[in-house]
Amino acid sequence: MSTTTALTRTLTLPSLVIFGLAYLTPLIVLGIFGVIASQTGGASASAYLIALLAMLFTANSYGRMAAAYPVAGSAYTYVRKTIDGRLGFLVGWATMLDYLFLPMVIWLIGGSYLQAQFPAVPMPVWILGFIVATTILNIVGIKVADRVNLVLMSFQILVIVFFVALSVASVVGEQGANGLASATPFTGIDATAAGIAGGAAIAAYSFLGFDAVTTLTEETVEPRRTVPKAIMLIALIGGGIFVVVAYTVQLVHPGGVFENSEAAGFEVAQQVGGNLFGAVFLAALVIAQFTSGIAAQAAGSRLLYAMGRDGVLPRGFFGKLNARWSTPVFSILAIAAVGLIAIFMDVATSTSFINFGAFIAFIMVNASVIVYWARERQAGRQLNPLLYVLCPAIGVLVIGFLLLQLDMHAVAIGSIWLVIGGIILGFTTRGFRRQPPQMALDDLEGAVQQ
């Protein structure tokens, strides 16, 4: 293994956008459609529209920070560079709830779909299959994973297009063309303001991962310009897909009453396309999980690599790149090892706490932009206060509201995780009296110059 800290720049704007959309998994809007429709009383389109507007404020902040610090590490790096290294460690630790455990959840959901269709095959076999395949692709290089993502994302988008087209055809066949113009998907049937707000909080979970491309900054061509554009495009494209799909599917099935809200997407797929399209839809969901797993494992491994390179995690293990593939193999394998926990977990339990870390990171990245603006202003450099103060401030308030919507179980688990991180930080910094180890930006050859 090589101890070099130079990642290879191969990713362009289209590659980053595809990576980010793969992480978002656009098809997930159909996977949780019934849950959001039930929560909002049939106003799922409004829930996604509100969530999109909320996420754009935070997407702006990630773009500002990615341009200022074009290195791997995402929220962890941004907070430690602008506010404080100790706080940066805690944010990175909180973010690990998302990055470290999200691949496990993705593989578990994919395994659940397959096990339901092929009950004779034990669940651990499917989970191991997901882990082995995605791990190999990520080890041999992000460029190979990028090509696989392109193929699989194309199929996923194709299924979404067919789903929307069949939904439109179903509505026109029953109600005529006028049936396509309706406010019902936004107003619902028995919707309330509180219900739509709660639905927006759930819908915001679909956006988790739009920030993941920041972990690939050191593998991106001209990152100062490319990464901010990619972040905004991912949020806009993903949000646009969510709103359009929610609108058309809600036209097919107005209201939020279903026999099984968790399987509502499959029920609507059979309704508009019959059993054949229902089977295709299930296949697409499994493929979507595989695609998302590739992206989630790649992003998580880059976070571990950045923290290992800085010395806040064991540098000899996490801070190394493979000499042949220039990828953080040990960090990738660590994510794979965590994924094995899925064998002993269920979907409801495993998804209950990952959003806590993501929302903490979102809040702190927004705060970092404001602090960065203040520092630059003190140094005599003027930055746009609309982009660097007002938008991030709104982002803090909006994400703070979403954080309060998490159930107490998720907050409790997330808080315990933060306490553990605080204990580790206390030992690392000798009772918080010194900063954690930090790698200077100047040591990252070519990262800032490009």
Short mmCIF file of C-alpha atoms in Angstrom, two decimals, residues 11-12 39 60 65 115 162 179 185 206 209 226 239 259-260 265 270 276 326 341 355 402 439 443:
data_model
loop_
_atom_site.label_atom_id
_atom_site.label_comp_id
_atom_site.label_asym_id
_atom_site.label_seq_id
_atom_site.Cartn_x
_atom_site.Cartn_y
_atom_site.Cartn_z
CA LEU A 11 -14.41 13.18 -12.70
CA THR A 12 -16.17 15.89 -14.73
CA GLN A 39 -48.80 11.76 6.14
CA ASN A 60 -25.83 26.67 -1.83
CA MET A 65 -17.56 25.65 1.00
CA GLN A 115 -35.65 -12.00 -0.53
CA PHE A 162 -42.27 4.81 -18.16
CA GLY A 179 -57.49 15.45 -15.62
CA PRO A 185 -51.58 16.63 -5.56
CA SER A 206 -35.00 11.59 -0.14
CA GLY A 209 -26.74 12.46 -0.36
CA THR A 226 -17.32 21.90 -11.00
CA GLY A 239 -36.09 17.57 -6.60
CA GLU A 259 -54.09 -1.00 1.86
CA ASN A 260 -50.35 -0.96 2.59
CA GLY A 265 -45.59 2.38 -5.27
CA GLN A 270 -49.50 -2.76 -11.20
CA LEU A 276 -45.37 -7.14 -16.18
CA SER A 326 -5.22 5.03 -6.03
CA ILE A 341 -24.39 -5.69 10.37
CA ASN A 355 -30.81 11.22 9.42
CA LEU A 402 -36.51 19.18 10.19
CA MET A 439 -3.43 18.26 7.49
CA ASP A 443 0.16 19.55 1.61
#
